[in-house]
Amino acid sequence: AEKLTLMLDWFPNVDHLPIYVARDRGLFEMAGIDVRIVSPSETADALKLAVSGQVDLAVSYQPQTVIAAAEGMDVIAVGRLIEHPLTTLLFLKGKGIEAPPDLSGKRIGYTVPGLMDVMLHAFASLNGVRDYTSVNVGFAVLQSLAAGRVDAVMGPFKTYETVEMAHRGYDVGYFELEKYGIPDYDELIFVCSRNTLNLKEKAVKGFIRAVDVAIGQVRSNPERAFQEYLKAVPEANPETEADAFRLTLPYFAANQNHDPLRWQAFADFALQYKLIGKPVNGASLLRNFDE
Amino acid sequence: MTPGRLVPPALIVVFLAVWEAACRYLAVPDFILPAPSRIGIVAVENAPLLLSHAGTTLLEILLGIALSVAVAVPVATAMFSHPAVERSLTPLLVASQAVPVFAVAPLLVVWFGYGIVSKVLMAAVIIFFPITVSLLEGFKGCDREYRILFRLMGAGFRQTLRLLWWPWALPNFFTGLKVGVSVATIGAVIGEWVGAQHGLGYLMIQANARLRVDLVFAAILYLSVMGLGLWAAVDAIGRRAVAWKVKKA
Amino acid sequence: MTPGRLVPPALIVVFLAVWEAACRYLAVPDFILPAPSRIGIVAVENAPLLLSHAGTTLLEILLGIALSVAVAVPVATAMFSHPAVERSLTPLLVASQAVPVFAVAPLLVVWFGYGIVSKVLMAAVIIFFPITVSLLEGFKGCDREYRILFRLMGAGFRQTLRLLWWPWALPNFFTGLKVGVSVATIGAVIGEWVGAQHGLGYLMIQANARLRVDLVFAAILYLSVMGLGLWAAVDAIGRRAVAWKVKKA
Amino acid sequence: MLKISRLVKRFDELDVLDGFDLEIPRGSFAVLIGPSGCGKTTLFDLLTGVVSPDAGTVSWMGDVIPDAGRVAAYMQQKDLLLPWRSLMDNALLPTTIAGADPAASREKAAALFQRMGLHGFEAYLPGEISGGMRQRCALVRTLMFERELVLLDEPLSALDAITRRSLHGLLLMLQQAFHRTLLMITHDIEEGLLLADDLYVLSQMPMNVLCRCRLKAPKPRRPDDPELIRAKTAVMARLDRELNNDPR
Amino acid sequence: MLKISRLVKRFDELDVLDGFDLEIPRGSFAVLIGPSGCGKTTLFDLLTGVVSPDAGTVSWMGDVIPDAGRVAAYMQQKDLLLPWRSLMDNALLPTTIAGADPAASREKAAALFQRMGLHGFEAYLPGEISGGMRQRCALVRTLMFERELVLLDEPLSALDAITRRSLHGLLLMLQQAFHRTLLMITHDIEEGLLLADDLYVLSQMPMNVLCRCRLKAPKPRRPDDPELIRAKTAVMARLDRELNNDPR
Ligand SMILES: Nc1ncnc2c1ncn2[C@@H]1O[C@H](COP(=O)(O)OP(=O)(O)OP(=O)(O)O)[C@@H](O)[C@H]1O
Ligand SMILES: Nc1ncnc2c1ncn2[C@@H]1O[C@H](COP(=O)(O)OP(=O)(O)OP(=O)(O)O)[C@@H](O)[C@H]1O
Ligand SMILES: [Mg+2]
Ligand SMILES: [Mg+2]
């Protein structure tokens, strides 16, 4: 079997569940590949190491991939894992926030400077949020919300922080980006370098197919898939992650067809809001195996 | 401080009591700062998991200590014996202290892969600096009169090093080593951010990402105990090695 | 090492040359490790941006140094004068070294907000330990005979501290401070990863998210220079303060 | 009066003192002479509380005191100058600590520097002067410290004969004009005989008084005084016997 | 022969030596006596290369050498014992460094310990012994170091008269049986006269030879030898004149 190394975008979580299912049900084996899964030290590492060929494949984000392309990195999206944004603008309920304009004059946090502050700015200008103060809260999302240091945070996942907050007795609401004027995009995708793709096209294709099959199987029997995941990732917390999985399930990619128009729309948005400095041709970043 | 004297005295009890009270009466949420009692329970309940991760981390730390001592001693010696080396290396060493790991993590992966090497290196890098600086200052603190005595007795560099400078600088070495082993825990943990599959640092990142703050703190408890143990061990060895100082008093 | 002697000598040139060559000929991608020439260019081109962020970080570091010295000196003194305090505090201090920042950063932010305070605290916490340990060992290293002399002259604790122990431990204090200021840069940067709007740490995270690795390294270059400057300053002050040692030689 | 009764001190397997007695009348000058390593410094250390005795008592003017650290100025065998302070600042240490008037103290120290032949070296650091100069500086420091009892452990051992002789005058002045009680260790028998009211010859460990030599001749004495020459021969012979009876 | 020519040494504004000359015949015993702080230790330091001269030369057996560090064993005024080594290990330092046979060295050191009255203290640390014992240990260490020229800076100043006298015998043996050339600083004029072939009386800074006293009497000499007593008075008078002409 051909060996492939996959680097996750972050530590293993339910977003990656289909990958573990594919591995543990032998789907990779059937495709003639042997996949090693590793975690990065930081979310940008996966893409960097994939582009440099240190790992074969990486789980990355569509915005990150667009940025990488604008920076001239030779990255190519080969598959999809989560097909809509999970990123939201999260707020605590009961503080008078019902619609985006209610955020005017508030203090709003964001998680990743350079990315989420841009999203916040775009969201605010598209939805009439005025006179707000933005602060970088880093990874202290819950803490800063709960302590009242901020009124909302741009960046948390609607499938994850919401669950954690709920489990701790906080009633949270969120605005979904794609419903408030920000172009729809794929939250999690698989990327690799053009060079890797040339050298290992068959294996990569096999990998994407296997994940696709796994997503179908997960859909058909979520409960069993979740049990398998708990076995594969013993650190997982069964209670909260069950809820997170339930929320994530609808977003797993229904197919492996990249939509060049959707990519282009996001790339144009990124250019407009200065997430990137030069235009990116969306279609050139994509590889659809099913065509 | 001998291990026996590490038995937590009054101040520690007070510290824990204040912490516990703060969590209970100020209603500090668990995920901001868990109460010590909660941390204790989690630490005991998850002992098998934590211990198995702790083993990995301890191994990395011990190897890191060994590696950094093995490098720091000759480096400090070279810097001491050749002022040109000191002038060259000092800026590099000091500058290296300002490099955050996340910037070099991919590089470490590129060069050393996902195995134990990169973690050991991270731990070693962190311990290295205080040891080298302390040892060098110790060497430099040696009274000139003794150096001259050795020169008059015809001692070469190696002999002077072995018989004079090294015993002279030993207390400083141990001061540096104590600072070093205390921060070595952090070094290994940071190292584990680079593509680890096991270890307390890995566990902490996982738990942190899962917002299991109590488990994070339980892991910190294990790390702290490990750090204390290393400190106490170095202190005990240090005391033995400079017994003549104690005896003189 | 006086500032003048920091002028990069041969070894540094060699180091940079090897790095440059590695990037060019081993084809290390510049988003993993940029060549020094590239970093230099970016550092110069973006000087206004970098300098403005560096100003913020420098202020945090300086305040952090001031704060930690202000706390370390009395704490080390108390530990020295009351063995019970030492027995109580040592485990807490050592254990605290095993606490990774990401665990406490949220706490600091929750308690001290998004202002400068939490960053100053982060820097101070990191510097505090080496200074305290070194100073304490310095105090302890004072020959018993001198302590007795002071007792016979009827000196109280404060007088002995001021006239004997403090000057005695001054070289150790400066060793600790040197180690401290070198790592202080990291302290401030980590503090800026949470809840900052400005500063080199903030800039680094931002540049990293934008995959501007060369800018990340340019920021590190500024940090390194800052660390070197602080080191050289402490070294110069330290030399002046222990001039009698040099003169004696 | 300083009264030492049944003082006992052991170091591990070494019996340094095993019931040592001594009485020094107030205002007198006592000199201790004994073999090297017999326990003289240890006795001074016990008197001043530098080390604590295993048994025995010390009393001063009839009161038993834990040690004489509060009533005595002690010049130790090592000079113990602070290497970072100038000679003047070292000499001023006792008055700085006592909070005495700085100007007056400085004046007094300057006079002593002059007297000791250290004039001009006030600003030097201890590392920059000769062994004898260090010793003289330590002596100045001790004299700056006004206590009724003065303990001197080989205070003049590193000085040339002339400087030494001039400092004998200073020590006698201390006794006679300032009414101090002096207790001095020396290896120079002639020096002891020139200065002492009572000269004690000490035994090897465990240390005891072998003989007490009461000297009545008025001071200053001359070294060629026949009484002194006789006494010197006697002390020498006693020491000789002590050291050669028990050849260590 | 050791020949010192026109040696010059300044410390800042202090002219310690300003053209100092001295010749020591091979195999002879020279003693230097001079006021405290006049530059004797500095002269030894210059001879051994501990400090470097501003001008002047040193030659040994006719060859100009940068310093006599390679031909001399030097016992410094401070004992410079390593506090972490036992007395025996301190004494063995020169032979350890020279790589000499450990067993033979140990035997030789043991004999010297015996001779110095240090027997039984071989395992003690320097911090656990008396000042005089430290000095004797430093002397043992110097003698363990086999060099033709031996420089001794006040080697016996902290010892009692009897121990001192017995060590005079040792030093004479070193000269007579082992044919060493000895150069010794002392403040004890009688000691100088007992041992010296040539005794030099030195001036204040800048240091010069005030007078050279050639002693022909066979050794060992007796202190009550009338020639010695006469010489002692003369040296004393010369020193006195030197110190009181120029009262520092
Ligand atoms: N490092 C130095 N810096 C400045 N002056 C010094 C230094 N070393 C010695 N001196 C000066 O040189 C002079 C001679 O000192 P030296 O030690 O040679 O005297 P000495 O003759 O050995 O005296 P003693 O008999 O007291 O030991 C002294 O006045 C001293 O102050
Ligand atoms: N800290 C110690 N530990 C063990 N033994 C000690 C200690 N201090 C002193 N001694 C021993 O006590 C004995 C007496 O020492 P002391 O210093 O009192 O002698 P001394 O009479 O002053 O001699 P000197 O004339 O040589 O100064 C010595 O044999 C010494 O080894
Ligand atoms: Mg003594
Ligand atoms: Mg001298």
GROMACS .gro file of C-alpha atoms in nm, chain E residues 14-179:
model
  166
 1051LEU     CA    1   5.185   5.441   4.278
 1052ASP     CA    2   5.552   5.387   4.188
 1053VAL     CA    3   5.614   5.051   4.351
 1054LEU     CA    4   5.938   4.964   4.174
 1055ASP     CA    5   6.142   5.212   3.981
 1056GLY     CA    6   6.454   5.037   3.857
 1057PHE     CA    7   6.502   4.758   4.108
 1058ASP     CA    8   6.817   4.541   4.087
 1059LEU     CA    9   6.902   4.221   4.268
 1060GLU     CA   10   7.129   3.920   4.217
 1061ILE     CA   11   7.077   3.590   4.394
 1062PRO     CA   12   7.357   3.335   4.351
 1063ARG     CA   13   7.243   2.984   4.274
 1064GLY     CA   14   7.208   2.768   4.584
 1065SER     CA   15   7.204   3.060   4.824
 1066PHE     CA   16   6.941   3.165   5.075
 1067ALA     CA   17   6.834   3.528   5.038
 1068VAL     CA   18   6.601   3.701   5.279
 1069LEU     CA   19   6.412   4.022   5.212
 1070ILE     CA   20   6.308   4.247   5.498
 1071GLY     CA   21   6.125   4.571   5.450
 1072PRO     CA   22   5.843   4.793   5.565
 1073SER     CA   23   5.491   4.663   5.523
 1074GLY     CA   24   5.351   4.772   5.188
 1075CYS     CA   25   5.689   4.854   5.035
 1076GLY     CA   26   5.652   4.620   4.736
 1077LYS     CA   27   5.800   4.285   4.841
 1078THR     CA   28   5.501   4.082   4.733
 1079THR     CA   29   5.485   4.283   4.413
 1080LEU     CA   30   5.847   4.190   4.344
 1081PHE     CA   31   5.768   3.819   4.385
 1082ASP     CA   32   5.460   3.860   4.168
 1083LEU     CA   33   5.673   4.021   3.897
 1084LEU     CA   34   5.933   3.746   3.925
 1085THR     CA   35   5.675   3.475   3.875
 1086GLY     CA   36   5.472   3.654   3.613
 1087VAL     CA   37   5.168   3.703   3.834
 1088VAL     CA   38   5.182   4.068   3.735
 1089SER     CA   39   5.381   4.197   3.443
 1090PRO     CA   40   5.650   4.460   3.479
 1091ASP     CA   41   5.640   4.797   3.304
 1092ALA     CA   42   6.011   4.763   3.228
 1093GLY     CA   43   6.317   4.562   3.327
 1094THR     CA   44   6.435   4.205   3.287
 1095VAL     CA   45   6.472   3.887   3.484
 1096SER     CA   46   6.738   3.634   3.395
 1097TRP     CA   47   6.806   3.287   3.526
 1098MET     CA   48   7.145   3.121   3.474
 1099GLY     CA   49   7.236   3.390   3.226
 1100ASP     CA   50   6.925   3.363   3.008
 1101VAL     CA   51   6.675   3.645   3.006
 1102ILE     CA   52   6.333   3.493   3.076
 1103PRO     CA   53   5.996   3.663   3.058
 1104ASP     CA   54   5.943   3.553   3.417
 1105ALA     CA   55   6.064   3.286   3.655
 1106GLY     CA   56   5.723   3.114   3.667
 1107ARG     CA   57   5.873   2.809   3.502
 1108VAL     CA   58   6.169   2.771   3.736
 1109ALA     CA   59   6.021   2.878   4.068
 1110ALA     CA   60   5.791   2.734   4.330
 1111TYR     CA   61   5.604   3.025   4.488
 1112MET     CA   62   5.435   3.024   4.826
 1113GLN     CA   63   5.211   3.327   4.821
 1114GLN     CA   64   5.123   3.543   5.118
 1115LYS     CA   65   4.764   3.422   5.106
 1116ASP     CA   66   4.736   3.050   5.153
 1117LEU     CA   67   4.514   2.997   4.843
 1118LEU     CA   68   4.410   2.650   4.953
 1119LEU     CA   69   4.119   2.510   4.753
 1120PRO     CA   70   3.833   2.498   5.002
 1121TRP     CA   71   3.678   2.186   4.852
 1122ARG     CA   72   3.994   1.971   4.871
 1123SER     CA   73   4.124   1.803   5.183
 1124LEU     CA   74   4.463   1.915   5.314
 1125MET     CA   75   4.625   1.610   5.158
 1126ASP     CA   76   4.462   1.674   4.823
 1127ASN     CA   77   4.565   2.037   4.839
 1128ALA     CA   78   4.921   1.936   4.910
 1129LEU     CA   79   4.914   1.688   4.623
 1130LEU     CA   80   4.791   1.949   4.375
 1131PRO     CA   81   5.133   2.021   4.218
 1132THR     CA   82   5.214   1.653   4.171
 1133THR     CA   83   4.864   1.579   4.041
 1134ILE     CA   84   4.913   1.852   3.785
 1135ALA     CA   85   5.261   1.736   3.697
 1136GLY     CA   86   5.131   1.382   3.661
 1137ALA     CA   87   5.380   1.245   3.911
 1138ASP     CA   88   5.348   0.898   4.062
 1139PRO     CA   89   5.058   0.928   4.310
 1140ALA     CA   90   5.185   0.675   4.561
 1141ALA     CA   91   5.530   0.827   4.587
 1142SER     CA   92   5.386   1.178   4.608
 1143ARG     CA   93   5.146   1.077   4.878
 1144GLU     CA   94   5.429   0.927   5.076
 1145LYS     CA   95   5.638   1.239   5.042
 1146ALA     CA   96   5.345   1.460   5.141
 1147ALA     CA   97   5.272   1.238   5.441
 1148ALA     CA   98   5.630   1.282   5.559
 1149LEU     CA   99   5.598   1.659   5.524
 1150PHE     CA  100   5.267   1.661   5.712
 1151GLN     CA  101   5.438   1.474   5.991
 1152ARG     CA  102   5.727   1.714   5.995
 1153MET     CA  103   5.493   2.016   6.002
 1154GLY     CA  104   5.285   1.880   6.287
 1155LEU     CA  105   4.985   1.832   6.060
 1156HIS     CA  106   4.976   1.457   6.098
 1157GLY     CA  107   4.620   1.341   6.155
 1158PHE     CA  108   4.466   1.636   5.971
 1159GLU     CA  109   4.522   1.506   5.618
 1160ALA     CA  110   4.150   1.454   5.559
 1161TYR     CA  111   4.037   1.790   5.700
 1162LEU     CA  112   3.909   2.065   5.476
 1163PRO     CA  113   4.089   2.402   5.482
 1164GLY     CA  114   3.784   2.561   5.645
 1165GLU     CA  115   3.824   2.333   5.944
 1166ILE     CA  116   4.176   2.417   6.051
 1167SER     CA  117   4.355   2.705   6.218
 1168GLY     CA  118   4.532   2.990   6.043
 1169GLY     CA  119   4.874   2.854   6.123
 1170MET     CA  120   4.776   2.509   6.000
 1171ARG     CA  121   4.658   2.656   5.672
 1172GLN     CA  122   4.990   2.831   5.633
 1173ARG     CA  123   5.176   2.508   5.700
 1174CYS     CA  124   4.962   2.325   5.449
 1175ALA     CA  125   5.040   2.590   5.188
 1176LEU     CA  126   5.408   2.540   5.269
 1177VAL     CA  127   5.375   2.165   5.219
 1178ARG     CA  128   5.214   2.228   4.884
 1179THR     CA  129   5.497   2.458   4.781
 1180LEU     CA  130   5.758   2.204   4.883
 1181MET     CA  131   5.579   1.929   4.694
 1182PHE     CA  132   5.646   2.134   4.388
 1183GLU     CA  133   6.000   2.052   4.287
 1184ARG     CA  134   6.161   2.361   4.140
 1185GLU     CA  135   6.512   2.484   4.174
 1186LEU     CA  136   6.409   2.829   4.290
 1187VAL     CA  137   6.178   2.863   4.590
 1188LEU     CA  138   6.005   3.193   4.664
 1189LEU     CA  139   5.847   3.219   5.008
 1190ASP     CA  140   5.633   3.516   5.108
 1191GLU     CA  141   5.615   3.525   5.488
 1192PRO     CA  142   5.585   3.148   5.511
 1193LEU     CA  143   5.602   3.120   5.888
 1194SER     CA  144   5.433   3.438   6.006
 1195ALA     CA  145   5.136   3.265   6.166
 1196LEU     CA  146   5.334   3.001   6.359
 1197ASP     CA  147   5.447   2.977   6.715
 1198ALA     CA  148   5.816   3.009   6.797
 1199ILE     CA  149   5.879   2.639   6.843
 1200THR     CA  150   5.708   2.518   6.529
 1201ARG     CA  151   5.880   2.797   6.346
 1202ARG     CA  152   6.218   2.690   6.474
 1203SER     CA  153   6.161   2.335   6.362
 1204LEU     CA  154   6.063   2.455   6.016
 1205HIS     CA  155   6.379   2.664   5.995
 1206GLY     CA  156   6.557   2.332   6.000
 1207LEU     CA  157   6.342   2.214   5.711
 1208LEU     CA  158   6.418   2.521   5.503
 1209LEU     CA  159   6.789   2.488   5.568
 1210MET     CA  160   6.773   2.123   5.467
 1211LEU     CA  161   6.606   2.232   5.145
 1212GLN     CA  162   6.899   2.459   5.072
 1213GLN     CA  163   7.179   2.239   5.194
 1214ALA     CA  164   7.066   1.885   5.112
 1215PHE     CA  165   6.853   1.959   4.809
 1216HIS     CA  166   7.054   2.252   4.673
   0.00000   0.00000   0.00000
